[in-house]
Tab-separated table of C-alpha atoms and ligand atoms in Angstrom:
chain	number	residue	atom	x	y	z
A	26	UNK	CA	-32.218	-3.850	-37.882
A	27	UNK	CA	-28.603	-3.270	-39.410
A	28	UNK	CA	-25.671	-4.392	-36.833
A	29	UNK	CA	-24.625	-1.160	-35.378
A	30	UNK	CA	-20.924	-0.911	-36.294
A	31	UNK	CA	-17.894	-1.357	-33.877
A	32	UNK	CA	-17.061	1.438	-31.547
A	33	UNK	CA	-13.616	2.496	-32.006
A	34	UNK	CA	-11.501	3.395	-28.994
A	35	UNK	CA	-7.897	3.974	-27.929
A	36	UNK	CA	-7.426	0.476	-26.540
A	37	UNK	CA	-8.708	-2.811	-26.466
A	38	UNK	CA	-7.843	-6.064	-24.251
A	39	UNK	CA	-9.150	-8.838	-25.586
A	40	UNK	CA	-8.510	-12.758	-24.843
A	41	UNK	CA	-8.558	-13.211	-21.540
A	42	UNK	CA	-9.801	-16.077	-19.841
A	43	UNK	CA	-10.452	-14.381	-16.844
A	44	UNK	CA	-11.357	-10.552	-16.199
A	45	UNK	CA	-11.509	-9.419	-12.641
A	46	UNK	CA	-13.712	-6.428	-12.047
A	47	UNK	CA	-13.187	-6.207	-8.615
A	48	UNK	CA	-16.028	-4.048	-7.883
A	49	UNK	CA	-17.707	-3.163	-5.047
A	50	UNK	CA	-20.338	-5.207	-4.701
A	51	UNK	CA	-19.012	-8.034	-6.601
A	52	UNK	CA	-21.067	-11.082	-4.909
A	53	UNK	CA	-17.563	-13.608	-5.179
A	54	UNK	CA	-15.507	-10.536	-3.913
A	55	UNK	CA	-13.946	-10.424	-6.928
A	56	UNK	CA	-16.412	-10.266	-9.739
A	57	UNK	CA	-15.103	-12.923	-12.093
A	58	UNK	CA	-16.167	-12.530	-15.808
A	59	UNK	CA	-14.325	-12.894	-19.313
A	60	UNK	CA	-13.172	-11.288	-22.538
A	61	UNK	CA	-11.479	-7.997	-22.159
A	62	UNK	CA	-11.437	-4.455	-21.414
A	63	UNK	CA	-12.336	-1.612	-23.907
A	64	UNK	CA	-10.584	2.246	-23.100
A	65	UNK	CA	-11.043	5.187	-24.558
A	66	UNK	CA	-9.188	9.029	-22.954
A	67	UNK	CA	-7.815	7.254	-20.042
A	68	UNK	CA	-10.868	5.496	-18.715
A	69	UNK	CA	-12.514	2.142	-18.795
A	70	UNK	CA	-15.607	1.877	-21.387
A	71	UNK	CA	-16.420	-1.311	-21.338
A	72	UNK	CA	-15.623	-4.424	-19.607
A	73	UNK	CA	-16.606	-8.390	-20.568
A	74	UNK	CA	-17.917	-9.253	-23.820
A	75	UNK	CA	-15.833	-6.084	-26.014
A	76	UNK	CA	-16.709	-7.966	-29.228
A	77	UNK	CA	-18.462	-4.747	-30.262
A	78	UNK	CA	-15.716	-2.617	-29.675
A	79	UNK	CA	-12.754	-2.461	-32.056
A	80	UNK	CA	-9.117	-0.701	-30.750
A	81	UNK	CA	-6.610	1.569	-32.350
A	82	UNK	CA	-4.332	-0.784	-30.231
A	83	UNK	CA	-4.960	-3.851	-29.076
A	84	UNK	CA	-3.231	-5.937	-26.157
A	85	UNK	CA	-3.886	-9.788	-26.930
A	86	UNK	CA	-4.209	-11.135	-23.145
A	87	UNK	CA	-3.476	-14.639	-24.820
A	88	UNK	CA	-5.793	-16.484	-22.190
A	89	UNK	CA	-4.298	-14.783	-19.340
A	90	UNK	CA	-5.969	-13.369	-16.521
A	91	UNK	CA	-6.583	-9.052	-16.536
A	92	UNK	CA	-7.337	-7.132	-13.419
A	93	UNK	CA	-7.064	-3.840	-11.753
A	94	UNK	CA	-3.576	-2.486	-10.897
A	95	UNK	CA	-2.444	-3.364	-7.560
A	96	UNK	CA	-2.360	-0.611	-4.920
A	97	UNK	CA	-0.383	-0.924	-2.686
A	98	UNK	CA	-1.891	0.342	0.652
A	99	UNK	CA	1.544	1.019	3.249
A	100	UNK	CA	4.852	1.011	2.266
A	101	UNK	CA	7.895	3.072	3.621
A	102	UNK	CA	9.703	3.242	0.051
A	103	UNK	CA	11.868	6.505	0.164
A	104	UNK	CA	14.528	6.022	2.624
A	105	UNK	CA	18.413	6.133	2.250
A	106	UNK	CA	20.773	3.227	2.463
A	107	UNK	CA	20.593	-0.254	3.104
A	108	UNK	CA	20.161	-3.125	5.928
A	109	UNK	CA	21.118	-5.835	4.326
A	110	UNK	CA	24.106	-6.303	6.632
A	111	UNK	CA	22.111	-6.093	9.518
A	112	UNK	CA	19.504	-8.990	7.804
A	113	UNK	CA	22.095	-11.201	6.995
A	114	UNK	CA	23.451	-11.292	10.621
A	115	UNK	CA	19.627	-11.541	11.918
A	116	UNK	CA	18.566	-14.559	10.119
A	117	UNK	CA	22.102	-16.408	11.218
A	118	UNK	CA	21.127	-15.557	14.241
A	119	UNK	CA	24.285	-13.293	15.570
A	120	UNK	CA	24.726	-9.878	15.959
A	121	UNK	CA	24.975	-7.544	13.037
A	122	UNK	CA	29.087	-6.688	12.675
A	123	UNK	CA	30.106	-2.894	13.682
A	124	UNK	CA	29.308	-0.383	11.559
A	125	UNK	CA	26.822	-1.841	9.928
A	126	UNK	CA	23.354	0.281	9.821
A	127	UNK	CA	21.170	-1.316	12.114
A	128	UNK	CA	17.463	-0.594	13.218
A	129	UNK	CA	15.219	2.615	12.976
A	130	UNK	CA	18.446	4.653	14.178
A	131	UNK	CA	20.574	3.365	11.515
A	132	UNK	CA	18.388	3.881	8.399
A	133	UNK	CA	17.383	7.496	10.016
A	134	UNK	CA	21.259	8.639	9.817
A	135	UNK	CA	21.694	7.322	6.124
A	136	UNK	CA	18.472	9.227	5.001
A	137	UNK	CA	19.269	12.294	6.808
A	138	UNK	CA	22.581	12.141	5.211
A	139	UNK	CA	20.751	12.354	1.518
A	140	UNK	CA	19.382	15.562	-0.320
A	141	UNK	CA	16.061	14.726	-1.989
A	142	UNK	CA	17.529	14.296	-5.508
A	143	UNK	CA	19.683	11.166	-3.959
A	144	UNK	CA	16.383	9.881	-1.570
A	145	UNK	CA	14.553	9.906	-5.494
A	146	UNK	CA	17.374	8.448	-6.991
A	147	UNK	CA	17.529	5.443	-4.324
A	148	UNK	CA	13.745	4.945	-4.018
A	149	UNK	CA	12.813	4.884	-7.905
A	150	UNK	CA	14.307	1.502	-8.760
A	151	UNK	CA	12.210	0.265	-5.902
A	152	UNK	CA	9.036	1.578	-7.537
A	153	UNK	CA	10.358	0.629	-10.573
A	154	UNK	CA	10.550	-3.052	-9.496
A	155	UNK	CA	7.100	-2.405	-7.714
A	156	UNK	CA	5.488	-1.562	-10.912
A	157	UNK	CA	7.230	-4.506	-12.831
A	158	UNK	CA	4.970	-6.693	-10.380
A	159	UNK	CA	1.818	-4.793	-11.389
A	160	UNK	CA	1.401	-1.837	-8.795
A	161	UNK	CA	-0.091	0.925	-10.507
A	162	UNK	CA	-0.832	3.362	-7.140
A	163	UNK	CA	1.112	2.984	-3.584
A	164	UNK	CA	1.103	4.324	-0.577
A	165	UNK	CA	4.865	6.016	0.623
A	166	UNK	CA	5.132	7.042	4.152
A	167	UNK	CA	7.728	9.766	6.072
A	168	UNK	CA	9.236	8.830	9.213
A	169	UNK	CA	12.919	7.964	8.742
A	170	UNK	CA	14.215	11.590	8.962
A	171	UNK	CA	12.459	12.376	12.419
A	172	UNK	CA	13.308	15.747	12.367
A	173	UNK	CA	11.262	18.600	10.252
A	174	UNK	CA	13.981	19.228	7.707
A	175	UNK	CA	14.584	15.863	6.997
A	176	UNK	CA	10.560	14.973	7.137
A	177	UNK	CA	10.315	17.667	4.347
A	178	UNK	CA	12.610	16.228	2.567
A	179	UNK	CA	11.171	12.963	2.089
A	180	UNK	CA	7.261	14.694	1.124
A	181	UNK	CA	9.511	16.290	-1.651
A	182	UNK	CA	10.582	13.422	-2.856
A	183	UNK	CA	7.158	11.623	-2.736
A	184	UNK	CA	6.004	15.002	-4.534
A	185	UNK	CA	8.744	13.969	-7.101
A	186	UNK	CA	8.220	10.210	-7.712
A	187	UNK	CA	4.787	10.449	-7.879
A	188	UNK	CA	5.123	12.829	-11.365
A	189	UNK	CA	8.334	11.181	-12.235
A	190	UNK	CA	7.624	7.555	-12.298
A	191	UNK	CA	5.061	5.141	-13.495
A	192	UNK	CA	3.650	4.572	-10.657
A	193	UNK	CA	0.941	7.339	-8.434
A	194	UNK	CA	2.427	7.418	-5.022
A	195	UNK	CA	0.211	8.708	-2.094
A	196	UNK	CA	1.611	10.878	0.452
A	197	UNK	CA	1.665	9.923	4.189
A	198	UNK	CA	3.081	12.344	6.602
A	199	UNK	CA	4.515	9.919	9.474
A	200	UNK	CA	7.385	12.392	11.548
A	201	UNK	CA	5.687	10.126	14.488
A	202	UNK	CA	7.088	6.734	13.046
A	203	UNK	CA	9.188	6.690	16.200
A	204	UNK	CA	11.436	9.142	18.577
A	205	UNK	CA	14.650	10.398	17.598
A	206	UNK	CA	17.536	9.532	19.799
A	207	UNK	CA	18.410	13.251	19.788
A	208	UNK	CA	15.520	15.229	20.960
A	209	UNK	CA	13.903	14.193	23.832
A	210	UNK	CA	10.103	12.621	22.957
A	211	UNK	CA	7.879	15.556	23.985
A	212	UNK	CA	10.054	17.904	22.282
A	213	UNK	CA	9.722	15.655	19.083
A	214	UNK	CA	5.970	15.773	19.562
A	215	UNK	CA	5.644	19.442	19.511
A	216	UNK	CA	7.351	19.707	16.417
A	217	UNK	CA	5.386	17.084	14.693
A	218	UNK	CA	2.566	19.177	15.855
A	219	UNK	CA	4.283	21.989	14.545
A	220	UNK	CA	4.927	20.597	11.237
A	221	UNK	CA	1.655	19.579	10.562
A	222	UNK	CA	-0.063	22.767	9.107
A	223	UNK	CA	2.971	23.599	7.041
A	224	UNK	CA	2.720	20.166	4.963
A	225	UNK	CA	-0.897	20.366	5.114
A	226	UNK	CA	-0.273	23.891	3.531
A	227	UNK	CA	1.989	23.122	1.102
A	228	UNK	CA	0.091	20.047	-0.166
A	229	UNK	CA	2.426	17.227	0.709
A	230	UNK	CA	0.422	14.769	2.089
A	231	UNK	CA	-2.953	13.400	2.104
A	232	UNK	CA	-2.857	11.379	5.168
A	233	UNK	CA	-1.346	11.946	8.572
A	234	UNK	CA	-0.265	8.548	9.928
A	235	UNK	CA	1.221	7.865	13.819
A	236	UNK	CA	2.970	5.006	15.450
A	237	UNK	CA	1.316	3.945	18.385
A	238	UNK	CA	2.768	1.072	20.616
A	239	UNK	CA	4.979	0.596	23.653
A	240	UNK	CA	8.186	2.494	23.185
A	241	UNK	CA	6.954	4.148	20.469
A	242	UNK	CA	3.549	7.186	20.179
A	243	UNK	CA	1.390	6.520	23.413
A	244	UNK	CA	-2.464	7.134	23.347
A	245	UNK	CA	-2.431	10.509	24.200
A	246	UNK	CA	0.587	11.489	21.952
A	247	UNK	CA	-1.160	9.847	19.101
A	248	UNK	CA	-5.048	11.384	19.333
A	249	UNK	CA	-3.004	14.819	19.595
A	250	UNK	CA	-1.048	14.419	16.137
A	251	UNK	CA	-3.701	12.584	14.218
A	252	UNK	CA	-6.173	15.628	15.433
A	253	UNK	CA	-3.741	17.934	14.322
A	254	UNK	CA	-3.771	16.452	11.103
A	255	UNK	CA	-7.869	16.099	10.700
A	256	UNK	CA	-7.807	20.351	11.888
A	257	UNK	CA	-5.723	21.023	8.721
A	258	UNK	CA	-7.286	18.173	6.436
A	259	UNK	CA	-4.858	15.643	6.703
A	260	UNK	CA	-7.129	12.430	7.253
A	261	UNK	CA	-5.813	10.139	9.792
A	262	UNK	CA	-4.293	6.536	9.708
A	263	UNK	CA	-2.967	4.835	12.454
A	264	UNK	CA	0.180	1.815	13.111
A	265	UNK	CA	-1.275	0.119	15.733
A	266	UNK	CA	-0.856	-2.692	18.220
A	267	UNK	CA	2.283	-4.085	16.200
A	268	UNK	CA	4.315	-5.221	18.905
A	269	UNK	CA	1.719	-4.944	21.941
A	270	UNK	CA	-1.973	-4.053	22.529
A	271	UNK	CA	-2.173	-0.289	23.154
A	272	UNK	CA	-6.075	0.014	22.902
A	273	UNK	CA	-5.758	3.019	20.071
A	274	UNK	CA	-8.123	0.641	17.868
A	275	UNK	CA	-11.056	2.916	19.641
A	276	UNK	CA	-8.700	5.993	18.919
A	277	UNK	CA	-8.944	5.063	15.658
A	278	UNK	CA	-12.880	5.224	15.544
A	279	UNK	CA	-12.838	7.945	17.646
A	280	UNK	CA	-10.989	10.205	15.157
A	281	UNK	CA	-12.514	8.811	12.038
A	282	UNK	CA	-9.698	7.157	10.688
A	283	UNK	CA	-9.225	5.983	7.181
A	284	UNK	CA	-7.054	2.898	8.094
A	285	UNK	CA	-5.930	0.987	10.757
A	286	UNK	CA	-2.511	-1.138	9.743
A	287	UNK	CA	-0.321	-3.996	11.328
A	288	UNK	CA	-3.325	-5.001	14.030
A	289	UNK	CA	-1.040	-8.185	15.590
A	290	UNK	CA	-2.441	-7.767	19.098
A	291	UNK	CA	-5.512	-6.094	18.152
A	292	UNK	CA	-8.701	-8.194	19.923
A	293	UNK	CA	-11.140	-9.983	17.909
A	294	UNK	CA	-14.146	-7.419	19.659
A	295	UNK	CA	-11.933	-4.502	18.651
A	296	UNK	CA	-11.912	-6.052	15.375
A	297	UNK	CA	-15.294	-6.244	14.925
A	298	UNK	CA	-15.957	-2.419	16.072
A	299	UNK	CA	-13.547	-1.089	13.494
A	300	UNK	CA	-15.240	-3.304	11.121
A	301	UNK	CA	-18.917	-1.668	12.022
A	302	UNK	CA	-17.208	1.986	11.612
A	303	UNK	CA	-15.933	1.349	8.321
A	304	UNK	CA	-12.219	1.500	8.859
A	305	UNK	CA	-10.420	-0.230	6.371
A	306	UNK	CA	-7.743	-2.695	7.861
A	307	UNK	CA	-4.291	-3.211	6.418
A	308	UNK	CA	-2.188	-6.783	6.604
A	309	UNK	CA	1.025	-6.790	5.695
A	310	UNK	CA	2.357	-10.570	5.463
A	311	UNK	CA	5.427	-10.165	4.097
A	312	UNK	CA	6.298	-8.235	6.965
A	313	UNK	CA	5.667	-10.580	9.415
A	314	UNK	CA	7.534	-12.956	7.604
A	315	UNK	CA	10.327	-10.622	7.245
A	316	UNK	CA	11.089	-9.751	10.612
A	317	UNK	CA	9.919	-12.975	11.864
A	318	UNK	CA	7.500	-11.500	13.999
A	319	UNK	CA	6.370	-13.238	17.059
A	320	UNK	CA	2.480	-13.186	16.924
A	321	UNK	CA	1.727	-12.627	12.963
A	322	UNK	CA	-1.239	-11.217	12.109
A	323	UNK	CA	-4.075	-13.847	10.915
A	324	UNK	CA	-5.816	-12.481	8.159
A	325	UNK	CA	-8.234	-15.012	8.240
A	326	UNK	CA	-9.669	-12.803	11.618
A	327	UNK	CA	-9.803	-9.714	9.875
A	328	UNK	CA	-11.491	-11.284	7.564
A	329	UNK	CA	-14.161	-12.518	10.435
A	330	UNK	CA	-14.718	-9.751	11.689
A	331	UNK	CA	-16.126	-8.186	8.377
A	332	UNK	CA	-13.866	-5.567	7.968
A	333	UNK	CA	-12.879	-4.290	4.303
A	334	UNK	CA	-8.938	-5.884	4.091
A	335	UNK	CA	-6.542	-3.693	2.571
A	336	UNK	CA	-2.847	-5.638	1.251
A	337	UNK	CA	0.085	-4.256	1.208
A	338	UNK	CA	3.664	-5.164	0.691
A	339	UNK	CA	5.382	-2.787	3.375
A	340	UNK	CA	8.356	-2.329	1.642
A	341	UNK	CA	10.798	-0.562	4.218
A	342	UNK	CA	14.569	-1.413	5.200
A	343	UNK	CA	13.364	-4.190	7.113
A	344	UNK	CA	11.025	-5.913	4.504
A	345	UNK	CA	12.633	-5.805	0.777
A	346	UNK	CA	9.371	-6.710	-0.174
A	347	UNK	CA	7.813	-4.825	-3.438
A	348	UNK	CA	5.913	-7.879	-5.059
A	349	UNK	CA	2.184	-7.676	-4.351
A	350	UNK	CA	1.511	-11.262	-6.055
A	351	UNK	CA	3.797	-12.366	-3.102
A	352	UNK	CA	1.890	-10.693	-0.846
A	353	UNK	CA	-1.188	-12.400	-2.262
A	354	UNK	CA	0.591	-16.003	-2.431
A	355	UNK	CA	1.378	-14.896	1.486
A	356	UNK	CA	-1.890	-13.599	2.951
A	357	UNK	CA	-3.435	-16.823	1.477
A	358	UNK	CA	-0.889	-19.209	2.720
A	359	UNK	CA	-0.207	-17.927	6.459
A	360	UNK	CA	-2.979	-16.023	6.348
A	361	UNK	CA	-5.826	-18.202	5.781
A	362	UNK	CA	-7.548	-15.368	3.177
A	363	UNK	CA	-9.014	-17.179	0.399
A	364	UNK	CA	-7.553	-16.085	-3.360
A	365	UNK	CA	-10.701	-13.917	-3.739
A	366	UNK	CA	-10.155	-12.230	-0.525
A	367	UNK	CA	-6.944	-11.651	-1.294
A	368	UNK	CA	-6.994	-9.937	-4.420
A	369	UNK	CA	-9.683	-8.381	-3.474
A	370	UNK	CA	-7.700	-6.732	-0.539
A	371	UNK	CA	-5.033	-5.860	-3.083
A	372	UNK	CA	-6.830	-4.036	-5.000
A	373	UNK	CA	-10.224	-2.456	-4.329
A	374	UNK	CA	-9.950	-2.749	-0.287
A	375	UNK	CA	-6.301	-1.098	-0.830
A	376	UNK	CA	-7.825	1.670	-2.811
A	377	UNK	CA	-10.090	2.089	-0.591
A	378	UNK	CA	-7.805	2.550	1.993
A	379	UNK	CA	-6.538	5.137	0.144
A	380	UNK	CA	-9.853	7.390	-0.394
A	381	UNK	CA	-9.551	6.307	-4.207
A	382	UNK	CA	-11.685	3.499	-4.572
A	383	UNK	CA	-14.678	6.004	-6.372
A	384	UNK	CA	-12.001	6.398	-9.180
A	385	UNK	CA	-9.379	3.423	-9.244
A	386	UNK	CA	-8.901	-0.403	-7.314
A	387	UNK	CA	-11.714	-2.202	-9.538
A	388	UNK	CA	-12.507	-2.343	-13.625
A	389	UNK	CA	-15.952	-0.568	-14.468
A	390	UNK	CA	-16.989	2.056	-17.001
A	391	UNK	CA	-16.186	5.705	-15.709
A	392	UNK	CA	-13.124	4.541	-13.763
A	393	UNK	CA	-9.419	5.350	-14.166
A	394	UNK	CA	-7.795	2.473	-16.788
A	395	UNK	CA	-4.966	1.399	-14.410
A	396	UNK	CA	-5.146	-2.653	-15.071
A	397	UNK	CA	-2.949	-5.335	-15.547
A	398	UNK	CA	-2.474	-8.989	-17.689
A	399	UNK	CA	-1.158	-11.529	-16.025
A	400	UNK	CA	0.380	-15.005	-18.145
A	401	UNK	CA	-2.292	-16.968	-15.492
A	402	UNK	CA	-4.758	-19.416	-16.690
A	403	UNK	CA	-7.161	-18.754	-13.488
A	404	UNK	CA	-6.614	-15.913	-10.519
A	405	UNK	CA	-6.070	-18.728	-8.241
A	406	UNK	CA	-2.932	-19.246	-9.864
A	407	UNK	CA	-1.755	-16.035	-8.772
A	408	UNK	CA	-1.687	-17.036	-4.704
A	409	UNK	CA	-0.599	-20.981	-6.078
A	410	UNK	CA	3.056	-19.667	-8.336
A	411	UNK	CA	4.521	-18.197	-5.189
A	412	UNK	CA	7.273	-15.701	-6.207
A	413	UNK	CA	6.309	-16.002	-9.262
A	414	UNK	CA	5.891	-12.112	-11.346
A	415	UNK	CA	3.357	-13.316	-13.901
A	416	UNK	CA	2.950	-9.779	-15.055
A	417	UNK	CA	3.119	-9.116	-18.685
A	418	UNK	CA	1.330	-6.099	-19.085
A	419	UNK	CA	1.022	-3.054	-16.881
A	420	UNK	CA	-1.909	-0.126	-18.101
A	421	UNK	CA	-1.850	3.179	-16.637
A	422	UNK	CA	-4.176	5.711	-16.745
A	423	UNK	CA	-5.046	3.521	-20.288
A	424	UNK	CA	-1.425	3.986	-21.264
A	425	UNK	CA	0.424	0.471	-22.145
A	426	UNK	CA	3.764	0.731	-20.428
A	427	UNK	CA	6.948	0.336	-21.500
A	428	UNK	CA	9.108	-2.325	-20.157
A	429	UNK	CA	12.031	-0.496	-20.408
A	430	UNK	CA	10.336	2.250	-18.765
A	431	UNK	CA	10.418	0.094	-15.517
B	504	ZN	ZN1	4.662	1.093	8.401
């Protein structure tokens, strides 16, 4: 039988010592192979041994290690101003000087004080910088306007980064991210609850998200918005236990939600339950380590309790975090999650955290061609170079990017 000749598609990746499908039911998590990755229209054709496939351009991995994208499952991205004042004075340990923007309160009056155009204009070097680092898809919450106008604002800008940068952004709808110091809480409530069918309606979100802790959304607060939400298609996700145990990790089953993120006081038998129902849970060690939080999360117990981990940087006014690499190198290191379990967690369990794992989060034919190279002899490498951006190539949607495009 004649050799049938080389298949011909838009783009080939070829060289690299490692190729991580990532795929569902990888057996090592992680699904470690070699060679490259052959795409054709957007989409992955074939991935391993491409020797049969020939491209009309071809990325040379070089011995590096290729992977999916990183998604990036919870991040706060779109907000106006800066805290850096407030940082600086935190980690001396004195108070931040006057006038500087401090807390929840201070970044809310900067972003109400943008338009949308200016809330784009801070938040896309940010995404920018995110995408340098090899996140292809993120997450990008509401919830520093706390008030409708300002709420809408920020959706519109989310509407606008997602189509105007390289990155696909995900729309949260979080007005309950905390209360406003000018409207009294159950006022604030109803209009959350008013707001809800209006973004629903205008397609600006995909996921309704609430803040549940002390000081912040109580139990019955929260089931009320995140219902709201699920009535007009919104599906629910839920900051929880953060700063104290609030028991909404059974709120959480009980409304079906997609996620359940922060999870610092959340009990190992609670754990376990959310595990059983599916939810997807989502650790964010950079932020820990950013606000120097009292009672860090251990991955290592998420892990236990069989739940699907989801990683994500947080990036927000109090965590200037948009690395994911570092947030690999981190859930590892104070974590305890093994480098398998944590790229896993940064890329398929963060998709699926996200709804999109049937179409992006691992490499395998059919799927969206959203991967990345990384100058890495071995994945472990990735968790081991800490700070390190090792990126060198970023695919999206099988288009090579442009470095000066980030
Ligand atoms: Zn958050």
């Amino acid at each position: 039988m004649p050799e049938p000749s080389p298949r011909e598609v838009d783009l080939l990746i070829t060289g690299a010592a490692e190729v991580l499908t990532c795929a569902a039911d990888a057996p090592d998590l992680i699904g470690v192979t070699s060679g490259g990755v052959a795409i054709d229209a957007g989409a992955i054709a074939a991935v391993g041994d491409v020797s049969a496939w020939t491209g009309r351009q071809v990325v040379d991995a070089q011995g590096g290690v290729v992977l999916p994208g990183f998604v990036d499952a919870h991040t706060h991205v779109v907000f106006g101003g800066s805290r850096v004042e407030e940082y600086a004075a935190r980690v001396a340990g004195v108070e931040p000087p006057a006038g500087a923007s401090v807390g929840i309160v201070g970044t809310t009056t900067a972003t109400r004080a943008c338009g949308v155009a200016e809330l784009v204009a801070q938040a896309a070097p940010r995404i920018a910088e995110m995408v340098a680092a090899g996140t292809t898809t993120l997450e990008s919450k509401t919830g520093y306007g706390l008030q409708p106008e300002a709420e809408l604002r920020l959706l519109e800008a989310n509407r606008l980064l997602d189509a105007g940068t390289d990155a696909e952004l995900v729309s949260t709808y979080l007005g309950a991210h905390a209360f406003p110091t000018d409207v009294a809480p159950g006022d604030y409530v109803d209009q959350i609850l008013d707001q809800i069918p209006d973004v629903a309606a205008a397609g600006l979100a995909e996921f309704c998200d609430a803040y549940c802790d002390q000081g912040y959304f109580d139990l019955d607060q929260t089931r009320r918005i995140l219902v709201r939400g699920v009535e007009h298609g919104l599906a629910p996700k839920l900051h929880l236990d953060a700063y104290s145990h609030t028991g909404a990790a059974d709120l959480a089953i009980e409304v079906d939600a997609v996620s359940v993120d922060h999870l610092n006081f959340t009990t190992e038998p609670e754990l376990r339950r959310l595990a059983e129902a599916g939810i997807v849970g989502v650790y964010m060690p950079c932020l820990d380590y950013a606000v120097a939080h009292p009672h860090p999360v251990q991955g290592r117990l998420l892990a236990e309790s069989g739940m699907e981990i989801a990683l994500a940087t947080d990036v927000c006014p109090g965590c200037m975090v948009t690395n994911m690499q570092l947030a690999i190198a981190m859930a590892c290191r104070s974590g305890g999650l093994s480098v398998a379990q944590a790229v896993r967690a940064a890329t398929f369990g963060a998709a699926r955290s996200l709804n999109r794992s049937d179409r992006i989060g691992s490499l395998e034919p059919g799927k969206q061609a959203d991967l990345i190279v990384l100058d890495l002899p071995r994945h472990e490498d990735i968790a081991y170079r800490i700070g390190r951006n090792s990126v060198t190539t970023v695919v999206k949607s099988g288009t090579v990017l442009e470095e000066t495009s980030w």
